[in-house]
């Protein structure tokens, strides 16, 4: 890991960091539009239409609104933690993209423990929500933070364990090598993606990933009907925006990881001139991420919320045993063959 | 570059560790401890022990400390005003113990054989750690996991006596 500091081309790395960071920032903005528009279409509404063509500049308008809103800090809040909490949830969310391979040569750092790096950052992401809810010194945020922390701890287990089956097959923790290991095909046309080898793990991963990003049907932490807005009830203006950005960035990160682990990352049909072939892998990768995001938004607009005890039971009594059984079966098969 | 990083994060780790003790509020102590663990992970990275660095963050900073902060927040423990008074007798044990650990660290560092670390990139990799865990250190490894299992079952028995 340390070699990236000392040996790699510094300028090239900086360029990649700037490009990826800028792209993710913009996509996060765009995602809020995608979500509002798609939710609206599902519910037979037009959605945002006023600002720009198809309401496409709505995120920009929202951003300006957020910037000029009054920044309220509750009187009895713990000021230091209240201010630092949005940062604590935003920074790990964006750091994840340092190891995501967007293409064969389009990755900031190919760590030998890339997957663990992502999980480490995911596990740190809980603090932003927990601290934000606690520092607000208010009832609803505290309830939301508690639920969120409990939920993330519970589902992180099955999220991490579901991946182990893939690791047993691929024999590596590096995200880049994980993608490379899924390069070839069966019978010349079925891509050798892990989703076909590990369907159970894929299902567990997608479900726990939804819970991990606090999205419906697992958004107990901010369930509007019970907790107003959960852990960010007291937050306003830029701080609220930062929480929202962290949520969307986490969504992209979970989708990207699902793509890398189960859908073959940047692998896809290659054709055309050399210049097109350079862009195609990144295109396939982004397309697959888009598929997951589409799925998450559809999920949000069609499925009602879980009850809290159902959520916990489902996590501990269904998903966790399922992922453990998956590891057992996979390691047995790997050991035989 | 590596040295600047080392001194920065070493200072951060020591500062955060001191802050854990100096803070009156338990939550701030816990947060300082998280900062200390994260800074220590960077030191592990600088030593090319990537796997241990990541596991350190996942297990300690990400899982155990989450539970700590969770409990602190849930109980809403007030400021520790008379803490210094209550812990007065601790220094009679704490100072000798601290000196003993300092002696242990110095003794260990004194005996380190620098030649054995000739290929550091092979020591910290997940493969190398896995191999040594399942060959040279199999018995301690299995014994530890058995111990954890017993502790786990103990916790369940305590929590759910009439299960």
XYZ file of C-alpha atoms in Angstrom:
500
model
C 0.000 0.000 0.000
C 2.793 2.348 0.921
C 4.355 1.870 -2.499
C 1.686 4.080 -4.015
C 3.128 7.028 -2.171
C 6.715 6.474 -3.086
C 6.831 4.920 -6.534
C 3.763 5.809 -8.583
C 3.563 8.793 -10.886
C 2.403 11.582 -8.599
C 0.938 13.904 -11.236
C -0.978 11.096 -12.942
C -2.435 10.033 -9.610
C -3.525 13.589 -8.831
C -5.252 13.834 -12.225
C -7.111 10.580 -11.597
C -8.129 11.698 -8.119
C -9.474 14.999 -9.447
C -11.368 13.330 -12.311
C -12.942 10.609 -10.145
C -13.780 12.971 -7.293
C -15.344 15.489 -9.674
C -17.298 12.797 -11.485
C -18.643 11.307 -8.259
C -19.588 14.761 -6.933
C -21.563 15.496 -10.084
C -23.190 12.089 -10.252
C -24.286 12.476 -6.634
C -26.065 15.670 -7.658
C -27.549 14.019 -10.711
C -28.727 11.066 -8.644
C -31.040 13.254 -6.607
C -32.702 14.224 -9.884
C -32.815 10.617 -11.097
C -34.403 9.500 -7.858
C -37.027 12.248 -7.777
C -37.889 11.780 -11.428
C -38.135 8.001 -11.254
C -40.128 8.025 -8.025
C -42.456 10.492 -9.664
C -42.908 8.360 -12.792
C -43.665 5.288 -10.668
C -46.345 7.268 -8.834
C -47.773 8.725 -12.089
C -46.477 12.226 -11.379
C -44.318 14.338 -13.724
C -41.646 15.054 -11.068
C -39.367 18.080 -11.372
C -40.022 19.824 -14.710
C -39.501 23.534 -14.145
C -35.739 24.037 -14.026
C -34.024 23.263 -17.331
C -34.989 20.542 -19.829
C -36.811 17.679 -18.009
C -36.010 19.506 -14.776
C -32.414 18.485 -15.238
C -31.023 21.561 -13.498
C -33.098 20.876 -10.393
C -30.048 19.636 -8.391
C -28.301 22.926 -9.199
C -31.282 24.899 -7.952
C -31.384 22.702 -4.846
C -27.699 23.317 -4.245
C -28.151 27.097 -4.426
C -31.096 26.826 -2.078
C -29.071 24.768 0.392
C -26.204 27.250 0.273
C -28.384 30.231 1.098
C -30.480 28.614 3.805
C -29.915 29.607 7.400
C -27.570 27.211 9.162
C -29.357 26.369 12.403
C -27.480 24.872 15.333
C -29.831 23.855 18.163
C -29.200 25.687 21.432
C -28.491 22.589 23.516
C -26.597 20.725 20.836
C -23.052 19.604 21.344
C -21.561 22.143 18.913
C -18.269 20.457 18.094
C -19.765 17.034 17.376
C -22.783 18.570 15.670
C -20.559 20.367 13.162
C -18.112 17.515 12.655
C -20.728 14.743 12.168
C -21.640 15.510 8.505
C -17.930 15.497 7.650
C -17.444 12.187 9.424
C -20.101 10.588 7.251
C -19.058 12.328 4.009
C -15.309 11.666 4.033
C -15.378 7.836 4.311
C -18.125 7.723 1.680
C -15.948 9.528 -0.834
C -12.689 7.830 0.177
C -14.154 4.526 -1.009
C -13.697 5.612 -4.619
C -9.922 5.657 -4.152
C -9.829 1.884 -4.678
C -12.717 1.393 -7.127
C -11.420 0.282 -10.535
C -13.452 2.224 -13.111
C -11.461 0.635 -15.938
C -8.360 -1.475 -16.544
C -6.089 1.549 -16.048
C -8.517 3.942 -14.442
C -8.053 3.415 -10.722
C -6.344 5.615 -8.168
C -4.801 2.850 -6.068
C -4.942 -0.904 -6.556
C -4.461 -2.008 -2.967
C -3.730 -5.640 -2.204
C -6.361 -5.327 0.518
C -8.732 -3.111 -1.469
C -11.892 -4.901 -0.384
C -10.956 -4.647 3.291
C -10.260 -0.949 2.757
C -13.824 -0.498 1.533
C -15.227 -2.414 4.487
C -13.088 -0.418 6.907
C -14.491 2.815 5.499
C -18.049 1.460 5.573
C -17.632 0.557 9.220
C -16.397 4.091 9.988
C -19.393 5.604 8.199
C -21.655 4.686 11.142
C -20.059 7.346 13.324
C -21.343 10.237 11.233
C -24.942 9.161 11.745
C -24.519 8.138 15.377
C -22.694 11.348 16.343
C -25.053 13.559 14.367
C -28.071 12.035 16.066
C -26.552 12.211 19.515
C -25.062 15.713 19.218
C -28.416 17.194 18.150
C -29.565 16.584 21.735
C -33.104 15.913 20.636
C -35.395 12.923 20.872
C -36.081 11.972 17.270
C -32.483 12.249 16.069
C -31.300 10.136 19.006
C -33.856 7.429 18.209
C -32.842 7.520 14.557
C -29.145 7.321 15.361
C -29.673 4.384 17.697
C -31.685 2.483 15.130
C -29.193 3.268 12.430
C -26.193 2.172 14.474
C -27.868 -1.088 15.502
C -28.981 -1.755 11.952
C -25.596 -1.051 10.410
C -23.766 -3.257 12.890
C -26.204 -6.107 12.261
C -26.168 -5.917 8.488
C -22.470 -5.245 8.160
C -21.886 -8.789 9.376
C -23.898 -10.441 6.626
C -22.551 -7.934 4.078
C -18.964 -8.887 4.900
C -19.665 -12.602 5.183
C -21.580 -12.752 1.887
C -18.444 -11.572 0.103
C -16.271 -14.346 1.532
C -17.669 -16.883 -0.942
C -16.504 -14.719 -3.841
C -13.099 -14.304 -2.222
C -12.758 -18.073 -1.884
C -13.284 -18.427 -5.631
C -11.175 -15.451 -6.733
C -8.369 -15.966 -4.202
C -7.638 -12.273 -3.860
C -8.628 -9.156 -1.926
C -7.562 -6.698 -4.614
C -10.570 -5.216 -6.402
C -8.693 -5.081 -9.671
C -7.758 -8.759 -9.556
C -11.335 -9.603 -8.599
C -12.496 -8.041 -11.857
C -9.746 -9.700 -13.872
C -10.700 -13.101 -12.412
C -14.143 -12.780 -14.026
C -12.796 -11.956 -17.480
C -13.350 -15.201 -19.427
C -16.581 -16.898 -20.509
C -18.257 -20.305 -20.348
C -19.040 -21.930 -23.722
C -17.903 -18.696 -25.356
C -20.961 -16.610 -24.549
C -21.940 -16.808 -20.856
C -19.713 -14.327 -19.013
C -17.850 -15.846 -16.088
C -19.376 -13.507 -13.530
C -19.565 -14.453 -9.894
C -23.314 -13.884 -9.809
C -23.740 -17.253 -11.552
C -21.391 -18.990 -9.121
C -22.619 -17.228 -6.006
C -26.316 -16.391 -6.439
C -27.042 -16.697 -2.714
C -24.144 -14.433 -1.815
C -25.345 -11.923 -4.401
C -28.823 -11.845 -2.906
C -27.512 -11.461 0.629
C -25.118 -8.744 -0.516
C -27.767 -6.688 -2.307
C -30.188 -6.904 0.638
C -27.546 -6.055 3.244
C -26.195 -3.332 0.978
C -29.615 -1.693 0.927
C -29.765 -1.889 4.694
C -26.218 -0.606 5.030
C -27.006 2.523 3.027
C -30.181 3.131 5.053
C -32.420 2.984 2.008
C -36.008 1.878 1.879
C -37.258 -0.707 2.814
C -34.611 -0.494 5.527
C -34.705 3.250 6.248
C -35.799 2.792 9.839
C -33.261 5.433 10.832
C -35.155 8.241 9.134
C -38.662 6.838 8.844
C -40.695 9.984 8.231
C -43.924 8.811 9.812
C -42.374 8.022 13.175
C -39.209 10.075 13.539
C -39.782 13.198 11.369
C -36.461 12.711 9.570
C -34.527 10.572 12.027
C -30.921 11.426 12.732
C -30.833 14.555 10.552
C -34.036 16.157 11.848
C -32.146 19.102 13.353
C -29.764 19.578 10.447
C -30.237 22.312 7.885
C -28.509 23.936 4.885
C -25.022 22.690 3.950
C -24.757 20.189 6.783
C -27.963 18.494 5.688
C -26.701 18.547 2.108
C -23.501 16.835 3.219
C -25.494 14.041 4.856
C -27.511 13.629 1.667
C -24.355 13.557 -0.452
C -22.855 10.938 1.825
C -25.966 8.810 1.433
C -25.871 8.979 -2.348
C -22.098 8.425 -2.450
C -22.574 5.352 -0.258
C -25.248 4.136 -2.634
C -22.884 4.442 -5.587
C -20.094 2.777 -3.602
C -22.262 -0.202 -2.648
C -23.424 -0.525 -6.263
C -19.859 -0.282 -7.534
C -18.736 -2.985 -5.131
C -21.633 -5.215 -6.183
C -20.588 -4.706 -9.800
C -16.964 -5.548 -9.054
C -17.743 -8.579 -6.924
C -20.639 -10.159 -8.810
C -21.137 -8.579 -12.224
C -17.601 -8.694 -13.590
C -16.691 -5.031 -13.089
C -15.621 -3.399 -16.322
C -15.874 -6.623 -18.362
C -18.215 -6.494 -21.339
C -18.301 -6.890 -25.107
C -15.345 -5.124 -26.743
C -15.586 -3.844 -30.313
C -14.800 -0.879 -32.528
C -11.644 1.209 -33.001
C -8.897 1.495 -30.403
C -10.169 4.772 -29.019
C -13.625 3.295 -28.372
C -12.038 0.247 -26.752
C -10.345 2.523 -24.235
C -13.647 4.039 -23.141
C -15.830 0.910 -23.324
C -14.735 -0.763 -20.030
C -15.564 2.367 -18.029
C -18.850 2.601 -19.927
C -19.801 -0.982 -19.013
C -18.806 -0.371 -15.412
C -20.913 2.779 -15.136
C -23.800 1.027 -16.894
C -23.776 -1.795 -14.366
C -23.661 0.683 -11.477
C -26.590 2.460 -13.112
C -28.504 -0.807 -13.127
C -28.103 -1.158 -9.361
C -29.097 2.434 -8.738
C -32.184 1.963 -10.914
C -32.958 -1.118 -8.847
C -32.546 0.724 -5.547
C -34.825 3.558 -6.606
C -37.474 1.129 -7.880
C -37.187 -0.768 -4.612
C -37.759 2.439 -2.695
C -40.834 3.351 -4.642
C -42.498 -0.061 -4.518
C -41.776 -1.748 -1.180
C -43.104 -0.599 2.214
C -40.845 -0.210 5.215
C -39.931 -3.067 7.562
C -40.921 -2.993 11.190
C -37.935 -2.660 13.510
C -38.167 -6.129 15.095
C -38.711 -7.684 11.660
C -35.583 -5.924 10.455
C -33.449 -7.271 13.291
C -34.902 -10.782 13.024
C -34.358 -10.823 9.294
C -30.747 -9.710 9.643
C -29.697 -12.055 12.410
C -31.891 -15.088 11.796
C -32.086 -15.222 8.007
C -29.269 -13.324 6.319
C -26.464 -14.229 8.726
C -27.091 -18.023 8.749
C -27.612 -17.895 4.984
C -24.249 -16.234 4.355
C -22.524 -18.597 6.808
C -24.041 -21.602 5.041
C -22.910 -20.116 1.738
C -19.327 -19.896 3.014
C -19.476 -23.485 4.242
C -20.775 -24.861 0.937
C -18.427 -22.749 -1.167
C -15.325 -23.678 0.800
C -16.344 -27.335 0.619
C -16.661 -27.167 -3.172
C -13.440 -25.166 -3.538
C -11.600 -27.698 -1.354
C -12.824 -30.635 -3.475
C -12.114 -29.179 -6.910
C 7.493 11.525 2.463
C 7.183 8.321 4.470
C 8.991 9.920 7.401
C 6.796 13.002 7.402
C 3.742 10.731 7.428
C 5.213 8.626 10.202
C 5.928 11.553 12.484
C 2.575 13.180 11.796
C 0.532 10.073 12.509
C 2.750 8.956 15.394
C 2.218 12.351 17.009
C -1.510 12.093 16.266
C -1.696 8.633 17.829
C 0.174 9.695 20.980
C -1.801 12.915 21.265
C -5.104 11.090 20.864
C -4.021 8.464 23.390
C -3.229 11.174 25.936
C -6.539 12.827 25.123
C -8.370 9.593 25.958
C -7.145 9.949 29.538
C -7.372 13.731 29.769
C -10.992 14.093 28.627
C -13.631 14.406 31.326
C -16.465 13.308 29.046
C -16.573 9.582 28.328
C -17.795 10.031 24.754
C -14.879 12.296 23.896
C -12.525 9.682 25.335
C -14.104 7.026 23.136
C -13.832 9.251 20.053
C -10.181 9.980 20.808
C -9.600 6.264 21.064
C -11.104 5.822 17.587
C -8.784 8.541 16.275
C -5.845 6.819 17.949
C -6.731 3.446 16.400
C -7.084 4.987 12.952
C -3.751 6.781 13.260
C -2.186 3.520 14.388
C -3.549 1.840 11.270
C -1.657 4.365 9.180
C 1.497 3.416 11.077
C 0.790 -0.230 10.225
C 0.458 0.750 6.569
C 3.809 2.508 6.738
C 5.241 -0.756 8.062
C 3.713 -2.562 5.032
C 1.314 -4.491 7.236
C -1.718 -3.568 5.120
C -3.863 -6.454 6.254
C -3.376 -5.737 9.954
C -3.999 -2.040 9.335
C -7.353 -2.715 7.703
C -8.398 -5.351 10.240
C -7.446 -2.916 12.994
C -9.867 -0.341 11.611
C -12.646 -2.841 10.862
C -12.541 -4.699 14.172
C -11.516 -2.065 16.706
C -12.456 1.319 15.262
C -15.443 0.056 13.284
C -17.030 -2.632 15.410
C -15.913 -2.585 19.032
C -15.794 1.185 19.385
C -19.198 1.517 17.721
C -20.600 -0.642 20.503
C -18.775 1.479 23.094
C -20.122 4.762 21.756
C -23.516 3.127 21.347
C -23.633 2.211 25.032
C -22.303 5.613 26.120
C -24.911 7.418 24.053
C -27.717 5.146 25.185
C -26.911 5.513 28.885
C -26.079 9.207 28.429
C -23.373 9.074 31.074
C -22.864 12.532 32.627
C -19.552 14.336 32.851
C -17.079 12.600 35.099
C -16.709 15.437 37.627
C -15.327 13.554 40.602
C -13.432 11.042 38.500
C -9.989 12.120 39.676
C -11.014 11.617 43.268
C -12.419 8.167 42.780
C -9.453 6.921 40.837
C -6.803 8.114 43.274
C -5.629 4.680 44.354
C -5.235 3.619 40.724
C -1.943 5.438 40.321
C -0.246 3.101 42.799
C -0.988 0.245 40.412
C -0.976 2.212 37.170
C 2.489 3.704 37.371
C 4.324 0.436 38.126
C 2.311 -1.358 35.457
C 3.062 1.367 32.916
C 6.762 1.187 33.745
C 6.609 -2.594 33.391
C 5.065 -2.334 29.912
C 7.646 0.295 28.942
C 10.341 -2.132 30.056
C 8.706 -4.898 27.978
C 8.631 -2.691 24.873
C 12.263 -1.638 25.287
C 13.330 -5.226 25.915
C 11.494 -6.410 22.792
C 12.922 -3.665 20.609
C 16.376 -4.408 21.965
C 16.163 -8.010 20.817
C 14.644 -7.386 17.359
C 16.738 -8.929 14.633
C 16.671 -6.487 11.687
C 17.841 -9.149 9.216
C 14.615 -11.114 9.615
C 12.663 -8.246 8.080
C 14.574 -8.436 4.826
C 11.429 -8.939 2.722
C 8.809 -6.851 4.516
C 6.375 -6.912 1.590
C 5.921 -10.661 2.091
C 5.265 -10.425 5.813
C 2.195 -8.211 5.895
C 0.238 -9.690 3.010
C -3.032 -11.555 3.702
C -1.563 -14.703 2.142
C 1.475 -14.701 4.436
C -0.636 -14.068 7.540
C -3.089 -16.781 6.563
C -0.334 -19.269 5.913
C 1.409 -18.678 9.238
C -1.905 -18.726 11.120
C -2.801 -22.129 9.715
C 0.651 -23.706 9.982
C 3.008 -22.327 12.647
C 0.384 -20.797 14.916
C -2.511 -23.196 14.357
C -2.902 -24.213 18.001
C -2.890 -20.679 19.498
C -5.206 -19.563 16.701
C -7.739 -22.307 17.326
C -7.438 -21.892 21.093
C -8.187 -18.180 20.746
C -11.246 -18.820 18.614
C -12.468 -21.375 21.139
C -11.996 -18.777 23.879
C -13.994 -16.220 21.923
C -16.740 -18.784 21.356
C -16.907 -19.482 25.085
C -17.097 -15.761 25.839
C -19.854 -15.414 23.243
C -21.873 -18.234 24.770
C -21.298 -16.762 28.209
C -22.694 -13.430 27.060
C -25.779 -15.150 25.653
C -26.314 -17.074 28.903
C -26.005 -13.858 30.938
C -28.368 -11.934 28.749
C -31.000 -14.647 28.281
C -31.073 -16.746 31.421
C -34.509 -18.207 30.757
C -34.049 -18.854 27.093
